[in-house]
CSV table of C-alpha atoms in Angstrom, one decimal:
chain,number,residue,atom,x,y,z
A,97,MET,CA,106.2,67.3,105.5
A,98,SER,CA,104.1,70.4,105.8
A,99,ASP,CA,106.6,73.1,106.7
A,100,THR,CA,110.4,73.2,107.2
A,101,ALA,CA,111.3,74.2,110.7
A,102,THR,CA,114.7,73.5,112.1
A,103,LEU,CA,118.0,72.1,110.6
A,104,SER,CA,120.6,70.7,113.0
A,105,GLU,CA,124.2,69.8,112.0
A,106,SER,CA,123.7,66.1,112.4
A,107,THR,CA,120.2,65.6,111.1
A,108,MET,CA,117.7,67.4,108.9
A,109,GLU,CA,114.5,68.0,110.8
A,110,PHE,CA,111.5,69.2,108.8
A,111,SER,CA,108.7,69.3,111.3
A,112,LEU,CA,107.1,72.5,112.5
A,113,SER,CA,108.4,74.1,115.6
A,114,GLU,CA,106.0,74.8,118.4
A,115,ASN,CA,106.1,78.5,117.5
A,116,GLN,CA,105.2,77.8,113.9
A,117,LYS,CA,102.4,75.5,114.9
A,118,MET,CA,101.0,78.2,117.3
A,119,ILE,CA,101.3,80.9,114.6
A,120,ALA,CA,99.7,78.7,111.9
A,121,GLU,CA,96.7,77.8,114.1
A,122,MET,CA,96.3,81.5,115.3
A,123,ILE,CA,96.2,82.7,111.7
A,124,ARG,CA,93.7,80.0,110.7
A,125,ARG,CA,91.4,81.1,113.5
A,126,PHE,CA,92.0,84.8,112.7
A,127,GLY,CA,91.3,84.2,109.0
A,128,ASP,CA,88.0,82.5,109.6
A,129,GLU,CA,86.8,85.3,111.8
A,130,HIS,CA,88.3,88.4,110.3
A,131,ILE,CA,89.4,87.8,106.7
A,132,ARG,CA,87.2,85.2,104.9
A,133,PRO,CA,83.9,86.9,105.6
A,134,LYS,CA,85.0,90.2,104.0
A,135,MET,CA,87.9,89.4,101.6
A,136,MET,CA,85.8,89.3,98.4
A,137,GLU,CA,84.2,92.6,99.3
A,138,TRP,CA,87.6,94.1,99.9
A,139,ASP,CA,88.8,92.6,96.5
A,140,GLU,CA,85.8,94.0,94.6
A,141,THR,CA,86.0,97.5,96.1
A,142,GLN,CA,89.8,97.5,96.4
A,143,LYS,CA,89.5,98.5,100.0
A,144,PHE,CA,92.6,98.5,102.1
A,145,PRO,CA,91.3,97.1,105.4
A,146,VAL,CA,93.4,99.1,107.9
A,147,GLU,CA,91.4,97.7,110.8
A,148,CYS,CA,92.4,94.2,109.9
A,149,PHE,CA,96.1,95.1,110.1
A,150,LYS,CA,95.6,96.8,113.4
A,151,LYS,CA,94.2,93.5,114.7
A,152,LEU,CA,97.2,91.6,113.2
A,153,GLY,CA,99.4,94.1,115.0
A,154,GLU,CA,97.8,93.1,118.3
A,155,LEU,CA,98.8,89.5,117.6
A,156,GLY,CA,102.4,90.5,116.9
A,157,LEU,CA,102.3,89.7,113.2
A,158,MET,CA,103.2,93.2,112.0
A,159,GLY,CA,106.6,93.1,113.8
A,160,VAL,CA,107.5,89.4,113.4
A,161,LEU,CA,111.2,90.0,113.2
A,162,VAL,CA,111.4,93.0,115.5
A,163,PRO,CA,113.1,92.3,118.9
A,164,ALA,CA,110.9,92.4,122.0
A,165,GLU,CA,112.8,95.4,123.2
A,166,TYR,CA,111.3,97.5,120.4
A,167,GLY,CA,107.8,96.0,120.8
A,168,GLY,CA,108.0,93.2,118.3
A,169,ALA,CA,107.4,89.5,118.4
A,170,GLY,CA,111.2,88.7,118.3
A,171,PHE,CA,110.8,85.7,116.0
A,172,GLY,CA,113.1,84.6,113.2
A,173,TYR,CA,112.8,84.0,109.5
A,174,LEU,CA,111.3,80.5,109.8
A,175,GLU,CA,108.4,81.9,111.8
A,176,TYR,CA,108.2,84.8,109.4
A,177,VAL,CA,107.7,82.5,106.4
A,178,THR,CA,105.0,80.7,108.3
A,179,VAL,CA,103.2,84.0,109.0
A,180,VAL,CA,103.2,85.2,105.3
A,181,SER,CA,102.4,81.8,103.8
A,182,GLU,CA,99.6,81.0,106.1
A,183,LEU,CA,98.0,84.5,105.5
A,184,ALA,CA,98.4,84.1,101.7
A,185,LYS,CA,96.7,80.7,101.9
A,186,ILE,CA,93.6,82.7,102.9
A,187,ASP,CA,94.1,86.0,101.0
A,188,GLY,CA,97.1,87.0,99.0
A,189,SER,CA,96.4,90.7,99.5
A,190,ILE,CA,96.7,90.4,103.3
A,191,GLY,CA,99.8,88.3,103.0
A,192,LEU,CA,101.4,90.9,100.6
A,193,SER,CA,100.7,93.9,102.9
A,194,VAL,CA,102.0,92.1,106.0
A,195,ALA,CA,105.1,91.1,104.0
A,196,ALA,CA,105.7,94.6,102.7
A,197,HIS,CA,105.2,96.2,106.1
A,198,ASN,CA,107.5,93.7,107.9
A,199,SER,CA,110.3,93.2,105.4
A,200,LEU,CA,110.6,96.5,103.6
A,201,CYS,CA,109.8,99.5,105.7
A,202,THR,CA,110.2,97.9,109.2
A,203,GLY,CA,113.0,95.7,108.0
A,204,HIS,CA,115.0,98.5,106.5
A,205,ILE,CA,114.8,100.5,109.8
A,206,LEU,CA,115.6,97.4,111.8
A,207,GLN,CA,118.7,96.7,109.7
A,208,PHE,CA,120.0,100.1,109.0
A,209,GLY,CA,118.4,102.6,111.4
A,210,ASN,CA,120.4,104.1,114.3
A,211,GLU,CA,119.3,103.5,117.9
A,212,GLU,CA,117.3,106.7,118.1
A,213,GLN,CA,115.5,105.9,114.8
A,214,LYS,CA,114.8,102.3,115.9
A,215,LYS,CA,113.4,103.5,119.3
A,216,LYS,CA,111.2,106.1,117.6
A,217,TYR,CA,109.7,104.0,114.8
A,218,LEU,CA,109.9,100.3,115.4
A,219,PRO,CA,107.4,100.2,118.4
A,220,LYS,CA,104.8,102.0,116.3
A,221,LEU,CA,105.4,99.8,113.3
A,222,ALA,CA,105.6,96.5,115.2
A,223,THR,CA,102.2,97.0,116.8
A,224,ALA,CA,100.6,98.5,113.6
A,225,GLU,CA,99.9,101.7,115.4
A,226,TRP,CA,101.6,103.0,112.2
A,227,ILE,CA,101.5,101.3,108.8
A,228,GLY,CA,104.8,101.4,106.8
A,229,ALA,CA,105.6,102.0,103.1
A,230,TRP,CA,108.9,101.6,101.2
A,231,GLY,CA,109.8,103.6,98.1
A,232,LEU,CA,112.4,102.5,95.5
A,233,THR,CA,110.6,102.0,92.2
A,234,GLU,CA,109.8,104.8,89.8
A,235,VAL,CA,107.8,105.1,86.6
A,236,ASN,CA,110.8,104.8,84.4
A,237,THR,CA,113.1,102.9,86.7
A,238,GLY,CA,111.7,99.6,87.7
A,239,SER,CA,114.4,97.0,87.4
A,240,ASP,CA,116.9,99.8,86.6
A,241,ALA,CA,116.6,101.3,90.1
A,242,GLY,CA,120.0,102.9,89.8
A,243,GLY,CA,118.7,105.3,87.2
A,244,MET,CA,116.1,106.9,89.5
A,245,LEU,CA,115.2,110.5,89.0
A,246,THR,CA,113.9,111.4,92.5
A,247,THR,CA,116.5,113.7,94.0
A,248,ALA,CA,117.5,114.7,97.5
A,249,VAL,CA,119.5,117.9,97.4
A,250,LYS,CA,121.4,119.0,100.6
A,251,ASP,CA,120.3,122.4,102.0
A,252,GLY,CA,122.0,123.1,105.3
A,253,ASP,CA,120.7,120.6,107.9
A,254,HIS,CA,118.0,119.4,105.5
A,255,TYR,CA,117.6,117.5,102.2
A,256,VAL,CA,115.0,118.7,99.7
A,257,LEU,CA,113.3,115.9,97.8
A,258,ASN,CA,111.7,116.2,94.4
A,259,GLY,CA,110.2,113.5,92.2
A,260,SER,CA,107.9,110.5,92.6
A,261,LYS,CA,107.8,106.8,93.3
A,262,ASN,CA,105.2,104.3,91.9
A,263,PHE,CA,103.8,100.9,92.7
A,264,ILE,CA,104.3,101.6,96.4
A,265,THR,CA,102.4,99.4,98.9
A,266,HIS,CA,100.6,101.6,101.4
A,267,GLY,CA,101.6,104.8,99.6
A,268,VAL,CA,98.4,106.6,100.8
A,269,SER,CA,97.4,104.8,104.0
A,270,GLY,CA,101.0,104.5,105.3
A,271,ASN,CA,102.0,106.6,108.3
A,272,VAL,CA,105.7,106.5,107.5
A,273,ALA,CA,107.8,105.6,104.5
A,274,VAL,CA,111.4,104.7,103.9
A,275,VAL,CA,112.4,106.4,100.6
A,276,ILE,CA,115.5,106.0,98.5
A,277,ALA,CA,116.5,109.1,96.6
A,278,ARG,CA,119.4,110.2,94.5
A,279,THR,CA,122.0,112.3,96.4
A,280,GLY,CA,124.8,111.8,93.8
A,281,LYS,CA,125.2,111.1,90.1
A,282,LYS,CA,122.5,109.2,88.2
A,283,GLY,CA,123.5,105.6,87.8
A,284,ASP,CA,126.1,105.7,90.6
A,285,SER,CA,125.3,102.8,93.1
A,286,HIS,CA,126.8,105.0,95.8
A,287,GLY,CA,124.8,108.0,94.8
A,288,MET,CA,121.6,107.2,96.6
A,289,SER,CA,120.5,107.6,100.2
A,290,SER,CA,117.6,106.4,102.3
A,291,PHE,CA,115.3,108.6,104.4
A,292,ILE,CA,112.5,108.0,106.9
A,293,ILE,CA,109.7,110.3,106.1
A,294,GLU,CA,106.5,110.7,108.1
A,295,LYS,CA,103.1,111.3,106.7
A,296,GLY,CA,102.2,114.9,107.1
A,297,THR,CA,105.6,116.2,106.2
A,298,LYS,CA,105.1,119.2,103.9
A,299,GLY,CA,105.7,118.4,100.3
A,300,PHE,CA,105.1,114.6,100.8
A,301,SER,CA,101.9,113.0,99.6
A,302,GLY,CA,100.3,109.9,98.2
A,303,GLY,CA,99.2,109.9,94.6
A,304,ARG,CA,97.2,107.9,92.2
A,305,LYS,CA,96.0,104.4,93.3
A,306,GLU,CA,96.6,101.6,90.9
A,307,ASN,CA,93.6,99.6,89.6
A,308,LYS,CA,95.1,96.1,89.7
A,309,LEU,CA,94.4,92.6,88.3
A,310,GLY,CA,94.9,90.9,91.7
A,311,MET,CA,96.1,91.7,95.3
A,312,ARG,CA,93.4,94.3,95.1
A,313,ALA,CA,93.0,94.8,98.9
A,314,SER,CA,96.7,95.6,99.2
A,315,GLU,CA,97.0,99.3,98.5
A,316,THR,CA,99.4,100.3,95.6
A,317,THR,CA,99.9,104.0,94.9
A,318,GLU,CA,102.3,106.7,94.0
A,319,LEU,CA,104.4,108.7,96.4
A,320,ILE,CA,105.0,112.4,95.4
A,321,PHE,CA,107.7,114.7,96.6
A,322,ASP,CA,107.4,118.4,95.9
A,323,ASN,CA,110.2,120.4,97.6
A,324,CYS,CA,109.8,118.1,100.6
A,325,ARG,CA,112.3,119.1,103.3
A,326,VAL,CA,113.6,116.3,105.4
A,327,HIS,CA,116.1,116.8,108.3
A,328,LYS,CA,119.4,115.1,108.0
A,329,SER,CA,118.6,113.1,111.1
A,330,GLN,CA,116.1,111.2,109.1
A,331,MET,CA,118.7,109.7,106.8
A,332,MET,CA,119.7,106.1,107.6
A,333,GLY,CA,123.4,105.3,107.6
A,334,LYS,CA,125.6,107.7,105.6
A,335,GLU,CA,124.9,109.6,102.4
A,336,GLY,CA,125.3,107.3,99.4
A,337,GLU,CA,124.5,104.1,101.2
A,338,GLY,CA,120.8,103.9,100.3
A,339,PHE,CA,121.0,101.7,97.2
A,340,VAL,CA,123.4,99.1,98.8
A,341,GLN,CA,121.0,99.0,101.8
A,342,SER,CA,118.1,98.4,99.5
A,343,LEU,CA,119.8,95.4,97.8
A,344,LYS,CA,120.3,93.8,101.2
A,345,VAL,CA,116.6,94.6,102.2
A,346,LEU,CA,115.5,93.0,98.9
A,347,ASP,CA,117.4,89.8,99.6
A,348,GLY,CA,115.1,89.3,102.6
A,349,GLY,CA,112.1,90.7,100.6
A,350,ARG,CA,112.5,88.0,98.1
A,351,ILE,CA,112.0,85.4,100.8
A,352,SER,CA,108.8,87.3,101.6
A,353,ILE,CA,107.5,86.9,98.0
A,354,ALA,CA,108.5,83.3,98.0
A,355,SER,CA,106.5,82.8,101.1
A,356,LEU,CA,103.6,84.7,99.5
A,357,GLY,CA,103.7,82.4,96.4
A,358,LEU,CA,103.9,79.4,98.6
A,359,GLY,CA,100.8,80.3,100.5
A,360,ILE,CA,98.8,81.1,97.4
A,361,ALA,CA,99.8,77.8,95.8
A,362,LYS,CA,98.9,75.9,98.9
A,363,GLY,CA,95.5,77.6,99.1
A,364,ALA,CA,94.8,76.8,95.4
A,365,LEU,CA,95.8,73.2,95.9
A,366,ASP,CA,93.6,72.8,99.0
A,367,ALA,CA,90.6,74.2,97.1
A,368,ALA,CA,91.3,72.0,94.1
A,369,VAL,CA,91.6,68.8,96.2
A,370,LYS,CA,88.4,69.6,98.1
A,371,TYR,CA,86.4,70.3,94.9
A,372,SER,CA,87.8,67.2,93.1
A,373,LYS,CA,86.4,65.0,95.8
A,374,GLU,CA,83.0,66.7,95.8
A,375,ARG,CA,82.4,67.2,92.1
A,376,GLN,CA,80.7,64.2,90.5
A,377,GLN,CA,80.9,63.3,86.8
A,378,PHE,CA,80.0,60.0,85.1
A,379,GLY,CA,78.9,58.7,88.5
A,380,LYS,CA,82.1,59.3,90.5
A,381,PRO,CA,84.2,62.1,92.0
A,382,ILE,CA,86.5,63.7,89.3
A,383,SER,CA,89.5,63.0,91.6
A,384,HIS,CA,89.1,59.4,90.5
A,385,PHE,CA,90.0,60.3,86.9
A,386,GLN,CA,93.7,60.1,86.2
A,387,GLY,CA,93.7,63.4,84.3
A,388,ILE,CA,92.7,65.2,87.5
A,389,ALA,CA,94.7,63.0,89.9
A,390,PHE,CA,97.9,63.5,87.9
A,391,LYS,CA,97.4,67.3,87.9
A,392,LEU,CA,97.0,67.2,91.7
A,393,ALA,CA,100.2,65.1,92.0
A,394,ASP,CA,102.2,67.6,89.9
A,395,MET,CA,100.8,70.6,91.9
A,396,ALA,CA,101.7,69.0,95.3
A,397,THR,CA,105.2,68.0,94.2
A,398,GLN,CA,105.9,71.5,92.9
A,399,ILE,CA,104.7,73.0,96.2
A,400,GLU,CA,106.8,70.6,98.2
A,401,ALA,CA,110.0,71.6,96.3
A,402,ALA,CA,109.1,75.3,96.5
A,403,GLU,CA,108.6,75.0,100.3
A,404,LEU,CA,112.0,73.4,100.8
A,405,LEU,CA,113.7,76.1,98.8
A,406,THR,CA,111.9,78.9,100.6
A,407,PHE,CA,112.7,77.5,104.1
A,408,GLN,CA,116.3,76.9,103.1
A,409,ALA,CA,116.6,80.6,102.2
A,410,ALA,CA,114.9,81.5,105.5
A,411,TYR,CA,117.2,79.3,107.5
A,412,MET,CA,120.3,80.7,105.8
A,413,LYS,CA,119.0,84.3,106.4
A,414,GLN,CA,118.4,83.5,110.0
A,415,LYS,CA,122.0,82.2,110.4
A,416,GLY,CA,123.3,85.5,108.9
A,417,GLU,CA,124.6,83.8,105.7
A,418,LYS,CA,124.6,85.5,102.3
A,419,VAL,CA,121.3,84.7,100.7
A,420,THR,CA,121.4,86.7,97.4
A,421,LYS,CA,121.4,83.5,95.2
A,422,ILE,CA,119.2,81.3,97.3
A,423,SER,CA,116.5,84.0,98.0
A,424,SER,CA,116.4,84.8,94.3
A,425,MET,CA,116.0,81.0,93.5
A,426,ALA,CA,113.2,80.7,96.1
A,427,LYS,CA,111.4,83.8,94.8
A,428,TYR,CA,111.8,82.8,91.2
A,429,TYR,CA,110.7,79.2,91.5
A,430,THR,CA,108.0,79.6,94.1
A,431,SER,CA,106.3,82.5,92.2
A,432,GLU,CA,106.3,80.5,89.0
A,433,VAL,CA,104.9,77.5,90.9
A,434,ALA,CA,102.1,79.7,92.4
A,435,CYS,CA,101.0,80.7,88.9
A,436,ASN,CA,101.1,77.2,87.6
A,437,VAL,CA,99.2,75.7,90.5
A,438,ALA,CA,96.6,78.4,90.5
A,439,ASN,CA,96.2,77.9,86.7
A,440,GLU,CA,95.7,74.2,87.2
A,441,ALA,CA,93.3,74.7,90.0
A,442,VAL,CA,91.1,76.8,87.8
A,443,GLN,CA,91.3,74.1,85.1
A,444,ILE,CA,90.2,71.4,87.7
A,445,PHE,CA,87.2,73.6,88.7
A,446,GLY,CA,86.3,74.0,85.0
A,447,GLY,CA,83.7,76.6,84.3
A,448,TYR,CA,83.1,77.2,88.0
A,449,GLY,CA,86.8,78.1,88.3
A,450,TYR,CA,86.2,81.1,86.1
A,451,THR,CA,83.5,82.5,88.4
A,452,LYS,CA,83.8,84.6,91.6
A,453,ASP,CA,81.6,82.2,93.4
A,454,PHE,CA,84.6,79.8,93.9
A,455,PRO,CA,88.0,80.7,95.4
A,456,VAL,CA,90.5,79.7,92.7
A,457,GLU,CA,89.9,82.6,90.3
A,458,LYS,CA,91.3,84.9,93.1
A,459,TYR,CA,94.3,82.7,93.7
A,460,TYR,CA,94.9,82.8,89.9
A,461,ARG,CA,94.8,86.7,89.8
A,462,ASP,CA,96.8,87.2,93.0
A,463,ALA,CA,99.6,84.7,92.0
A,464,LYS,CA,100.8,86.8,89.0
A,465,LEU,CA,102.1,89.6,91.2
A,466,CYS,CA,104.6,87.1,92.7
A,467,THR,CA,106.5,86.9,89.3
A,468,ILE,CA,106.7,90.7,89.1
A,469,GLY,CA,107.1,92.3,92.5
A,470,GLU,CA,110.5,92.8,94.1
A,471,GLY,CA,112.2,91.8,90.9
A,472,THR,CA,110.6,90.0,88.0
A,473,SER,CA,111.4,86.3,87.2
A,474,GLU,CA,113.7,87.5,84.5
A,475,ILE,CA,115.7,89.7,87.0
A,476,GLN,CA,115.9,86.8,89.4
A,477,LYS,CA,117.5,84.6,86.7
A,478,LEU,CA,119.9,87.5,86.1
A,479,VAL,CA,120.8,87.6,89.8
A,480,ILE,CA,121.1,83.8,90.0
A,481,SER,CA,123.3,83.5,86.9
A,482,ARG,CA,125.6,86.3,88.0
A,483,GLU,CA,126.1,84.5,91.4
A,484,ILE,CA,126.8,81.2,89.7
A,485,LEU,CA,129.2,82.7,87.2
A,486,LYS,CA,131.3,84.7,89.8
């Protein structure tokens, strides 16, 4: 079993669908030509390769879930997991940015935008004519998003936004951002609203770029609002619905991070298996030693379980079922597996694993983000336990 594809009522079928096979092969070819030759340069310089994402947009991979009527690929969550995981096998940074663009900014508009907003923004986002950002997190309100300080005060037909967001993917390079701001009392889950804000809007700017451990080619910055006036037509849904919308968006976003961790783990395992067959010690490949072979067995087993959990979450999401618990489980387990597998891969490479001449040190650095982004592992356990104890 390599990927979970379809589940029927009478049998469980785990083979890849034709769409998934096509997507996987397309990404492998694209990665060999457009990502692998430059990814370490992007990593070292922290360059956000906009041109790469434009090319991915031409392939339909920046609007995977967007219906064809809005210029998207019109695929489902099973194909989406394949897209993110296959990209992350090559470069976690590219997988992360594709995931954030698809599931957060584009996904929020797709789920909660009105018809006029969808027609205006989805075609640009689905083709990567525009890159999207999504702003919820603030300096002092990471897991405690309900305590956000960024405000949106109504002034006639406009809202005036003041405050800042941080750890925002594509905060500088993005052409449009979905932003959640407080329109009511602090801490009130119905006191926040979501807005679509275009780059160039007066009072709206990108701020400091983070210097990160991993995922360095995926841009992470601040968003700053200084008396930023946004017309009421840019609000999604009704006033006060923004936080509830965000929680639903994050349910899908956690499947994205699970997919990201899955791809990173697979990439690290592939590299470790290849190296263990080539590296000779005491007259034979190190894969012949039980200490190495058992590591590979554990890594492969963990990946298999993580893959099943991730595709189960995707399958349930595609059917329209509630995925709060299962998406948190997939995100939590798969991100921890990614860290463990990448760590073991470095160990198998030995001293070479600690150098940038070999691929596993990058998987090792990139994997850690999966246990933090879109809710830490600890927050996932909180969500899972609350769902279990209801």
